[in-house]
Every structure is written in C-alpha cells, then in structure tokens.
mmCIF file of C-alpha atoms in Angstrom:
data_model
loop_
_atom_site.group_PDB
_atom_site.id
_atom_site.type_symbol
_atom_site.label_atom_id
_atom_site.label_comp_id
_atom_site.label_asym_id
_atom_site.label_seq_id
_atom_site.Cartn_x
_atom_site.Cartn_y
_atom_site.Cartn_z
ATOM 1 C CA MET R 1 -65.989 61.368 176.457
ATOM 2 C CA ALA R 2 -65.038 64.130 174.223
ATOM 3 C CA ASP R 3 -66.867 64.944 170.977
ATOM 4 C CA TYR R 4 -64.826 64.378 167.971
ATOM 5 C CA LYS R 5 -67.518 65.486 165.255
ATOM 6 C CA SER R 6 -65.471 68.798 164.534
ATOM 7 C CA HIS R 7 -62.397 66.815 163.895
ATOM 8 C CA LEU R 8 -64.132 64.427 161.524
ATOM 9 C CA ARG R 9 -65.662 67.585 159.870
ATOM 10 C CA VAL R 10 -62.102 68.716 159.034
ATOM 11 C CA LEU R 11 -61.377 65.496 157.609
ATOM 12 C CA ASN R 12 -64.427 65.521 155.322
ATOM 13 C CA LYS R 13 -65.713 62.616 157.361
ATOM 14 C CA GLU R 14 -68.721 64.301 159.356
ATOM 15 C CA SER R 15 -71.106 61.568 158.535
ATOM 16 C CA LEU R 16 -68.763 59.115 159.980
ATOM 17 C CA ILE R 17 -69.550 57.451 163.494
ATOM 18 C CA LEU R 18 -66.439 56.725 165.469
ATOM 19 C CA LYS R 19 -66.286 53.210 167.006
ATOM 20 C CA GLU R 20 -66.008 52.430 170.729
ATOM 21 C CA LYS R 21 -62.143 51.631 170.626
ATOM 22 C CA GLN R 22 -61.410 54.502 168.321
ATOM 23 C CA ILE R 23 -62.928 56.912 170.940
ATOM 24 C CA GLU R 24 -61.194 55.118 173.855
ATOM 25 C CA ILE R 25 -57.797 55.551 172.274
ATOM 26 C CA LEU R 26 -58.448 59.248 171.274
ATOM 27 C CA ASP R 27 -59.538 60.012 174.901
ATOM 28 C CA LEU R 28 -56.403 58.381 176.262
ATOM 29 C CA LEU R 29 -54.281 60.678 174.006
ATOM 30 C CA ARG R 30 -56.260 63.694 174.959
ATOM 31 C CA LYS R 31 -55.801 62.843 178.730
ATOM 32 C CA GLY R 32 -52.106 62.850 178.089
ATOM 33 C CA LYS R 33 -51.442 59.047 178.362
ATOM 34 C CA LYS R 34 -47.795 58.585 177.183
ATOM 35 C CA GLU R 35 -47.855 54.729 176.243
ATOM 36 C CA ILE R 36 -50.847 53.262 174.274
ATOM 37 C CA ILE R 37 -51.173 50.022 172.285
ATOM 38 C CA GLY R 38 -54.407 49.586 170.159
ATOM 39 C CA ILE R 39 -54.836 46.098 168.873
ATOM 40 C CA LEU R 40 -57.803 46.350 166.433
ATOM 41 C CA PRO R 41 -58.934 44.146 163.465
ATOM 42 C CA THR R 42 -58.047 44.850 159.936
ATOM 43 C CA GLY R 43 -60.539 47.388 158.636
ATOM 44 C CA TYR R 44 -61.582 48.775 161.983
ATOM 45 C CA GLY R 45 -60.136 52.239 161.090
ATOM 46 C CA LYS R 46 -56.739 52.457 162.837
ATOM 47 C CA SER R 47 -55.633 55.295 160.352
ATOM 48 C CA LEU R 48 -58.435 57.585 161.390
ATOM 49 C CA ILE R 49 -56.995 57.650 164.939
ATOM 50 C CA TYR R 50 -53.721 59.261 164.067
ATOM 51 C CA GLU R 51 -55.512 61.446 161.363
ATOM 52 C CA ILE R 52 -57.666 62.976 164.281
ATOM 53 C CA ALA R 53 -54.605 63.103 166.772
ATOM 54 C CA PRO R 54 -52.986 66.264 165.178
ATOM 55 C CA LEU R 55 -56.120 68.111 165.283
ATOM 56 C CA MET R 56 -56.508 67.658 168.928
ATOM 57 C CA LEU R 57 -52.905 67.751 170.261
ATOM 58 C CA ILE R 58 -50.231 70.350 169.864
ATOM 59 C CA GLY R 59 -47.353 69.312 167.697
ATOM 60 C CA THR R 60 -46.549 66.906 164.751
ATOM 61 C CA VAL R 61 -47.699 63.295 164.607
ATOM 62 C CA ILE R 62 -44.882 60.950 162.967
ATOM 63 C CA VAL R 63 -46.638 57.801 161.592
ATOM 64 C CA ILE R 64 -43.859 54.906 161.210
ATOM 65 C CA SER R 65 -45.205 52.091 158.961
ATOM 66 C CA PRO R 66 -43.162 49.489 156.839
ATOM 67 C CA LEU R 67 -45.101 49.759 153.403
ATOM 68 C CA THR R 68 -44.612 52.533 150.964
ATOM 69 C CA SER R 69 -47.846 51.705 149.066
ATOM 70 C CA ILE R 70 -49.969 52.336 152.320
ATOM 71 C CA GLN R 71 -48.182 55.659 152.986
ATOM 72 C CA VAL R 72 -48.692 56.941 149.602
ATOM 73 C CA GLU R 73 -52.412 55.795 149.543
ATOM 74 C CA GLN R 74 -52.962 57.560 152.826
ATOM 75 C CA PHE R 75 -51.054 60.627 151.766
ATOM 76 C CA GLN R 76 -53.035 61.016 148.693
ATOM 77 C CA ARG R 77 -56.316 60.851 150.666
ATOM 78 C CA LEU R 78 -55.252 63.552 153.132
ATOM 79 C CA THR R 79 -54.385 65.952 150.344
ATOM 80 C CA GLU R 80 -58.267 66.492 150.174
ATOM 81 C CA THR R 81 -58.150 67.764 153.651
ATOM 82 C CA PRO R 82 -56.610 70.977 155.559
ATOM 83 C CA LEU R 83 -53.939 68.631 157.192
ATOM 84 C CA LYS R 84 -50.476 69.437 156.171
ATOM 85 C CA THR R 85 -48.685 66.149 155.328
ATOM 86 C CA CYS R 86 -45.414 64.908 153.918
ATOM 87 C CA ILE R 87 -43.431 61.564 153.536
ATOM 88 C CA LEU R 88 -39.891 61.144 154.584
ATOM 89 C CA ASN R 89 -38.661 58.174 152.577
ATOM 90 C CA VAL R 90 -35.587 55.885 153.035
ATOM 91 C CA LYS R 91 -33.429 57.969 150.775
ATOM 92 C CA GLY R 92 -33.886 61.049 152.800
ATOM 93 C CA ARG R 93 -36.478 62.633 150.275
ATOM 94 C CA ILE R 94 -38.992 64.821 151.752
ATOM 95 C CA ILE R 95 -42.018 64.168 149.633
ATOM 96 C CA THR R 96 -44.752 66.826 149.741
ATOM 97 C CA GLY R 97 -47.007 66.124 146.719
ATOM 98 C CA LEU R 98 -47.853 63.805 143.831
ATOM 99 C CA ASP R 99 -48.494 65.060 140.382
ATOM 100 C CA ILE R 100 -51.205 63.740 137.880
ATOM 101 C CA GLU R 101 -49.231 60.403 137.267
ATOM 102 C CA ASP R 102 -48.603 59.817 141.003
ATOM 103 C CA GLU R 103 -44.899 60.633 140.556
ATOM 104 C CA MET R 104 -43.556 61.721 143.946
ATOM 105 C CA VAL R 105 -42.498 65.482 144.090
ATOM 106 C CA ASP R 106 -39.576 66.461 146.113
ATOM 107 C CA MET R 107 -39.671 69.578 148.489
ATOM 108 C CA GLU R 108 -37.750 72.264 146.770
ATOM 109 C CA SER R 109 -33.996 72.185 147.745
ATOM 110 C CA SER R 110 -34.022 75.663 149.066
ATOM 111 C CA THR R 111 -36.673 74.779 151.673
ATOM 112 C CA PRO R 112 -35.142 74.134 154.850
ATOM 113 C CA ILE R 113 -35.541 70.976 156.978
ATOM 114 C CA GLU R 114 -37.295 72.899 159.695
ATOM 115 C CA GLU R 115 -40.262 73.302 157.450
ATOM 116 C CA ILE R 116 -41.416 69.815 158.260
ATOM 117 C CA TYR R 117 -41.706 70.820 161.915
ATOM 118 C CA HIS R 118 -44.970 72.658 160.786
ATOM 119 C CA THR R 119 -46.329 69.535 159.298
ATOM 120 C CA ASN R 120 -49.302 67.789 161.024
ATOM 121 C CA LEU R 121 -48.557 64.283 159.826
ATOM 122 C CA ILE R 122 -45.173 62.821 158.695
ATOM 123 C CA PHE R 123 -45.187 59.313 157.234
ATOM 124 C CA ALA R 124 -41.890 57.520 157.362
ATOM 125 C CA HIS R 125 -40.286 54.126 157.337
ATOM 126 C CA PRO R 126 -38.148 53.494 160.497
ATOM 127 C CA GLU R 127 -35.071 53.655 158.176
ATOM 128 C CA ALA R 128 -36.049 57.041 156.969
ATOM 129 C CA ILE R 129 -35.904 58.139 160.672
ATOM 130 C CA PHE R 130 -32.798 56.598 161.924
ATOM 131 C CA ASN R 131 -30.748 56.089 158.657
ATOM 132 C CA THR R 132 -31.002 59.439 157.168
ATOM 133 C CA VAL R 133 -29.530 62.904 157.753
ATOM 134 C CA GLU R 134 -33.144 64.309 157.467
ATOM 135 C CA GLY R 135 -34.487 61.776 159.762
ATOM 136 C CA ARG R 136 -31.628 62.273 162.362
ATOM 137 C CA LYS R 137 -32.143 66.002 162.287
ATOM 138 C CA LEU R 138 -35.803 65.322 163.328
ATOM 139 C CA LEU R 139 -34.614 63.747 166.573
ATOM 140 C CA ASP R 140 -31.390 65.519 166.825
ATOM 141 C CA CYS R 141 -29.309 62.334 166.911
ATOM 142 C CA ASP R 142 -26.693 60.457 164.731
ATOM 143 C CA ARG R 143 -27.327 56.758 164.238
ATOM 144 C CA GLY R 144 -27.370 54.656 161.078
ATOM 145 C CA LYS R 145 -28.202 50.849 160.714
ATOM 146 C CA SER R 146 -28.748 48.509 157.973
ATOM 147 C CA PHE R 147 -32.033 47.784 156.211
ATOM 148 C CA ARG R 148 -34.978 46.837 158.632
ATOM 149 C CA THR R 149 -32.695 46.637 161.756
ATOM 150 C CA ALA R 150 -33.909 50.398 162.302
ATOM 151 C CA PHE R 151 -37.132 48.885 163.617
ATOM 152 C CA LYS R 152 -35.380 48.032 166.892
ATOM 153 C CA HIS R 153 -34.549 51.699 167.456
ATOM 154 C CA ILE R 154 -38.196 52.884 167.363
ATOM 155 C CA GLN R 155 -38.131 52.528 171.212
ATOM 156 C CA ASP R 156 -35.280 55.225 171.249
ATOM 157 C CA MET R 157 -37.693 57.819 170.196
ATOM 158 C CA ALA R 158 -38.878 58.076 173.708
ATOM 159 C CA ALA R 159 -35.381 59.325 174.840
ATOM 160 C CA PHE R 160 -35.220 62.030 172.027
ATOM 161 C CA LEU R 161 -39.061 62.938 172.231
ATOM 162 C CA PRO R 162 -39.668 62.511 176.027
ATOM 163 C CA ASP R 163 -42.710 64.632 176.135
ATOM 164 C CA ALA R 164 -44.337 62.948 173.079
ATOM 165 C CA ALA R 165 -47.177 60.080 173.295
ATOM 166 C CA ARG R 166 -46.496 56.914 171.775
ATOM 167 C CA LEU R 167 -49.121 54.977 170.162
ATOM 168 C CA GLY R 168 -48.723 51.391 168.741
ATOM 169 C CA LEU R 169 -51.470 50.233 166.419
ATOM 170 C CA SER R 170 -51.754 46.693 165.177
ATOM 171 C CA ALA R 171 -54.212 44.236 163.586
ATOM 172 C CA THR R 172 -55.196 41.177 165.573
ATOM 173 C CA VAL R 173 -52.087 39.345 167.029
ATOM 174 C CA SER R 174 -51.528 36.652 169.662
ATOM 175 C CA LEU R 175 -50.558 37.124 173.289
ATOM 176 C CA GLN R 176 -46.940 36.519 172.808
ATOM 177 C CA GLU R 177 -46.964 38.977 169.705
ATOM 178 C CA GLU R 178 -48.598 41.657 171.931
ATOM 179 C CA LYS R 179 -45.766 41.164 174.461
ATOM 180 C CA ASP R 180 -43.266 41.513 171.764
ATOM 181 C CA ILE R 181 -44.812 44.734 170.319
ATOM 182 C CA VAL R 182 -44.750 46.245 173.841
ATOM 183 C CA LYS R 183 -41.129 45.267 174.133
ATOM 184 C CA ALA R 184 -40.159 46.539 170.715
ATOM 185 C CA LEU R 185 -41.555 49.932 171.443
ATOM 186 C CA GLY R 186 -39.831 50.108 174.845
ATOM 187 C CA MET R 187 -43.036 50.665 176.679
ATOM 188 C CA LYS R 188 -43.156 50.053 180.567
ATOM 189 C CA THR R 189 -46.879 50.075 181.418
ATOM 190 C CA PRO R 190 -48.995 50.832 178.280
ATOM 191 C CA CYS R 191 -52.825 51.216 178.219
ATOM 192 C CA ILE R 192 -53.766 48.280 175.976
ATOM 193 C CA VAL R 193 -57.038 48.732 174.027
ATOM 194 C CA LYS R 194 -58.267 45.548 172.166
ATOM 195 C CA GLU R 195 -61.125 44.761 169.940
ATOM 196 C CA SER R 196 -62.179 41.038 169.515
ATOM 197 C CA PRO R 197 -61.572 40.003 165.741
ATOM 198 C CA ASP R 198 -64.812 37.636 165.991
ATOM 199 C CA ARG R 199 -67.235 38.559 163.240
ATOM 200 C CA THR R 200 -70.580 36.748 162.596
ATOM 201 C CA ASN R 201 -70.184 37.207 158.768
ATOM 202 C CA ILE R 202 -66.701 35.239 158.786
ATOM 203 C CA TYR R 203 -66.808 31.501 158.740
ATOM 204 C CA LEU R 204 -64.626 28.691 157.958
ATOM 205 C CA GLU R 205 -65.636 25.981 155.427
ATOM 206 C CA LYS R 206 -63.876 22.766 155.006
ATOM 207 C CA ASN R 207 -64.307 20.686 151.791
ATOM 208 C CA LEU R 208 -62.914 17.044 151.443
ATOM 209 C CA LYS R 209 -61.089 16.614 148.135
ATOM 210 C CA GLY R 210 -62.644 13.239 147.676
ATOM 211 C CA SER R 211 -61.038 10.144 146.179
ATOM 212 C CA SER R 212 -59.871 9.998 142.489
ATOM 213 C CA ASN R 213 -57.081 8.428 140.569
ATOM 214 C CA ASP R 214 -56.381 11.990 139.310
ATOM 215 C CA VAL R 215 -54.996 14.548 141.772
ATOM 216 C CA PHE R 216 -55.670 17.368 139.550
ATOM 217 C CA GLU R 217 -59.428 16.355 139.295
ATOM 218 C CA MET R 218 -59.769 16.130 143.186
ATOM 219 C CA PHE R 219 -58.714 19.765 143.355
ATOM 220 C CA GLU R 220 -60.811 20.959 140.339
ATOM 221 C CA ASN R 221 -63.854 19.369 142.278
ATOM 222 C CA ILE R 222 -63.148 22.080 144.861
ATOM 223 C CA TYR R 223 -62.164 25.158 142.960
ATOM 224 C CA LYS R 224 -64.253 24.925 139.936
ATOM 225 C CA PRO R 225 -67.667 25.193 141.783
ATOM 226 C CA LEU R 226 -66.234 28.225 143.683
ATOM 227 C CA CYS R 227 -65.064 29.988 140.369
ATOM 228 C CA ASP R 228 -68.350 29.182 138.809
ATOM 229 C CA ASN R 229 -70.238 30.516 141.710
ATOM 230 C CA LEU R 230 -68.180 33.697 141.664
ATOM 231 C CA PHE R 231 -68.931 34.285 137.802
ATOM 232 C CA VAL R 232 -72.672 34.044 138.531
ATOM 233 C CA LYS R 233 -72.790 36.081 141.790
ATOM 234 C CA LYS R 234 -69.921 38.446 141.233
ATOM 235 C CA GLU R 235 -70.260 41.232 143.810
ATOM 236 C CA ASN R 236 -72.655 39.261 145.639
ATOM 237 C CA PHE R 237 -70.109 36.444 146.126
ATOM 238 C CA PRO R 238 -68.802 36.379 149.598
ATOM 239 C CA VAL R 239 -65.136 37.295 150.018
ATOM 240 C CA THR R 240 -63.386 33.916 150.024
ATOM 241 C CA LEU R 241 -59.835 32.878 150.847
ATOM 242 C CA VAL R 242 -58.911 29.262 149.438
ATOM 243 C CA TYR R 243 -55.761 27.759 150.841
ATOM 244 C CA ILE R 244 -54.425 25.469 147.950
ATOM 245 C CA PRO R 245 -51.120 23.801 147.044
ATOM 246 C CA ILE R 246 -49.072 26.019 144.799
ATOM 247 C CA GLN R 247 -48.853 23.253 141.987
ATOM 248 C CA TYR R 248 -52.700 23.401 141.507
ATOM 249 C CA MET R 249 -52.972 27.262 141.992
ATOM 250 C CA GLY R 250 -52.080 28.060 138.384
ATOM 251 C CA SER R 251 -54.816 25.612 137.112
ATOM 252 C CA ALA R 252 -57.447 27.621 139.349
ATOM 253 C CA MET R 253 -56.195 30.949 138.143
ATOM 254 C CA SER R 254 -56.316 29.820 134.553
ATOM 255 C CA TYR R 255 -59.878 28.455 135.000
ATOM 256 C CA CYS R 256 -61.082 31.729 136.456
ATOM 257 C CA ARG R 257 -59.425 33.809 133.537
ATOM 258 C CA PHE R 258 -61.069 31.514 131.111
ATOM 259 C CA ILE R 259 -64.644 31.884 132.438
ATOM 260 C CA PHE R 260 -64.272 35.644 132.724
ATOM 261 C CA ARG R 261 -62.767 36.002 129.353
ATOM 262 C CA ASN R 262 -65.559 38.235 128.272
ATOM 263 C CA SER R 263 -65.348 40.469 131.227
ATOM 264 C CA ASN R 264 -63.695 43.623 132.063
ATOM 265 C CA LEU R 265 -60.223 42.522 133.173
ATOM 266 C CA HIS R 266 -59.846 45.633 135.306
ATOM 267 C CA ASN R 267 -62.166 43.771 137.776
ATOM 268 C CA CYS R 268 -59.590 41.106 138.361
ATOM 269 C CA LEU R 269 -56.588 40.874 140.227
ATOM 270 C CA TYR R 270 -53.763 38.527 139.097
ATOM 271 C CA GLY R 271 -50.816 38.014 141.311
ATOM 272 C CA ALA R 272 -47.513 36.979 139.288
ATOM 273 C CA LEU R 273 -45.787 34.149 141.111
ATOM 274 C CA CYS R 274 -42.092 35.066 142.094
ATOM 275 C CA SER R 275 -42.753 38.691 141.002
ATOM 276 C CA GLY R 276 -40.916 40.032 144.007
ATOM 277 C CA GLN R 277 -43.981 42.407 144.660
ATOM 278 C CA ASP R 278 -45.421 40.278 147.633
ATOM 279 C CA GLU R 279 -45.462 43.317 150.006
ATOM 280 C CA LYS R 280 -47.246 45.363 147.354
ATOM 281 C CA VAL R 281 -49.749 42.658 146.641
ATOM 282 C CA LYS R 282 -50.536 42.206 150.253
ATOM 283 C CA ALA R 283 -51.046 45.928 150.835
ATOM 284 C CA THR R 284 -53.515 46.037 147.770
ATOM 285 C CA ILE R 285 -55.402 42.981 149.210
ATOM 286 C CA LEU R 286 -55.672 44.459 152.712
ATOM 287 C CA THR R 287 -56.623 47.783 151.729
ATOM 288 C CA ASP R 288 -59.368 46.527 149.497
ATOM 289 C CA LEU R 289 -60.590 43.983 152.127
ATOM 290 C CA GLY R 290 -60.853 46.807 154.726
ATOM 291 C CA LYS R 291 -63.630 48.538 152.517
ATOM 292 C CA LYS R 292 -67.364 48.084 153.117
ATOM 293 C CA VAL R 293 -67.843 46.544 149.698
ATOM 294 C CA PRO R 294 -64.501 44.999 148.622
ATOM 295 C CA ARG R 295 -63.756 44.541 144.812
ATOM 296 C CA ILE R 296 -61.673 41.232 145.491
ATOM 297 C CA ARG R 297 -63.775 38.309 146.150
ATOM 298 C CA LEU R 298 -61.726 35.193 145.540
ATOM 299 C CA PHE R 299 -58.183 34.816 146.746
ATOM 300 C CA LEU R 300 -56.162 31.715 146.220
ATOM 301 C CA TYR R 301 -53.391 31.421 148.887
ATOM 302 C CA ILE R 302 -50.689 28.872 149.045
ATOM 303 C CA CYS R 303 -51.435 26.569 151.885
ATOM 304 C CA HIS R 304 -47.941 25.643 152.672
ATOM 305 C CA TRP R 305 -47.370 29.142 154.201
ATOM 306 C CA TYR R 306 -44.704 30.192 151.644
ATOM 307 C CA GLY R 307 -44.302 34.010 151.114
ATOM 308 C CA PHE R 308 -45.969 36.400 153.350
ATOM 309 C CA GLN R 309 -48.161 35.468 156.382
ATOM 310 C CA PHE R 310 -51.849 36.320 156.074
ATOM 311 C CA PRO R 311 -53.075 38.354 159.058
ATOM 312 C CA ILE R 312 -55.719 37.007 161.585
ATOM 313 C CA TYR R 313 -58.905 38.615 161.368
#
C-alpha cells in the first residue's frame, strides 16, 4: 500500500487520514488498472480521489460531472493548491479563474487550446467534451449531440484515449444501477470498489398522524414538535428529512419561519417551489450534508417523489 501523505500535503490536507476505500481505489490507479468503479456513500470523499490522481499519475485528469455548481465549488477550493485547474463549459468557454464576485473569467483569446493540456484537472460536462469545438479538440474527434444525450458517448473516450485509466465514482446505487453505470461507461471487466452505506447514526422514525376531523391538524401534530425541537436544539438537532405531502409543506415552512423570525435568516435555507433551480438546491444540500457539522438540520421533502430523487445513504 502506497503512502499518500506527500500528496495530501500538496493539497493542504496533511492532517487528513485517507479512508480504506479511497486508498484501495488510488492503489488500483497506481498499479495501472484501466477500468475502476467506486461506489461510495455521500460524504465519503470521492472528490479527494481524483484530486490526488494527477499528483501520482502522468498526464491530465478529466472530471466529467453534470452539475456546474459542484464543479465551481471544487474549482474554487483547488485554487488554494498548486494544482492547475480549469473548467470547460457547455459553451466551449475555458474558465481559468473566478473574480471576487465569483464571476467566471475566460482564458485569454490569444491563449491556444493546447495550453489546457498542461492542466492537472479539467472539470467538464459531457456536452462540453462532445458538443464543443474545444472539447472535440481534446479528443481529436468531431461529434455533436443534443443536450444530455452526450452522456451516452462517455464510453467513446476509451477509443480516443486508449492508454488512459477510466474511473467512475457514484454514491450508493442499486445492483441494477451499478450494472447500468458499467454499461454506460463501456467497461468490460472493471474493478468495483464498494463501501456499505450503513451508518449507526442514521435511523428511520415513523410517526402516525393520528385521527382528527381536520387533516391540517393531523400533520401539524407531526411537524410542529420537530420544528419546536429544532428551534431549541439548533446545531444539536439531528439532521432530519421529513417526507410530507406538498399541500402541507408550505404550512410547515411558514411555521419554521415564524418561530425563527428573530434569528439570523442566513442560517436558514428556503427552497422556492417551481423555481426551476432543483439541481442547484440539491447540490447545495448534498454538499452541506457531506460536511462533518452540516448547517442544514431540517429538510422537508415531497413524499410523492415529485422533482428530483433524493439519493440513498
């Protein structure tokens, strides 16, 4: 087993202790394995794996992910390290920096595309790789497809970059979804590294709504004690997901806002229904829940599975 302390030092994370599955995946990459699938729970530290990868391998690591908000967050964090990073977005813009107001700064037009070959990490959407001139130059190919169908062409990267290792990282998925991921990436005999999502600090609590002539009152008897408990315990309140019909969600949110009216509203997160920002809200929630001490403590979720699907932990 290799020692990755020097790599962690470069990333300003020398005090961090790598987890068993992180080390296992990094060892597979170091040994030259070409096809690897890592299925690790949310918050396990998947991003750290591809941050260390360019420090121990020769070449550039291309990170393909679907959410811009996560790409920008990771890009900002890596600016504090010696790693040279950039973002190739769906418009073909090569983003090399962020100004004080977090506005993206383009690479100077006089800078040749070949400059990004010297980059340690390139963050990109699949569309940015297959649907833009800059992305096709990276692969030396000419293919363009409509929005999100570019995902099915990720497996084609093996043909253009035959000597490159391919690593697929996912949160916990079902066995069928695992097979779908392997197929989508065009892998034949991948090494699959898994970590069980079971955690002793996560439990399911089921409350009966009771009987009442007033349906709203039945649901109030469930969410009001939770909200009151949150108000008292605050950061000591366990992270709680409440699945509730949408017609009663507004009442629960209004009650929360009422009891916290004298508090700092920056400590609260309000999701606007039908705002068209589901992916951004989800990314914000997942990023916060992955922290050791998350700020978000009470999450009201529609129980009829509308909108995005919450991941399995």
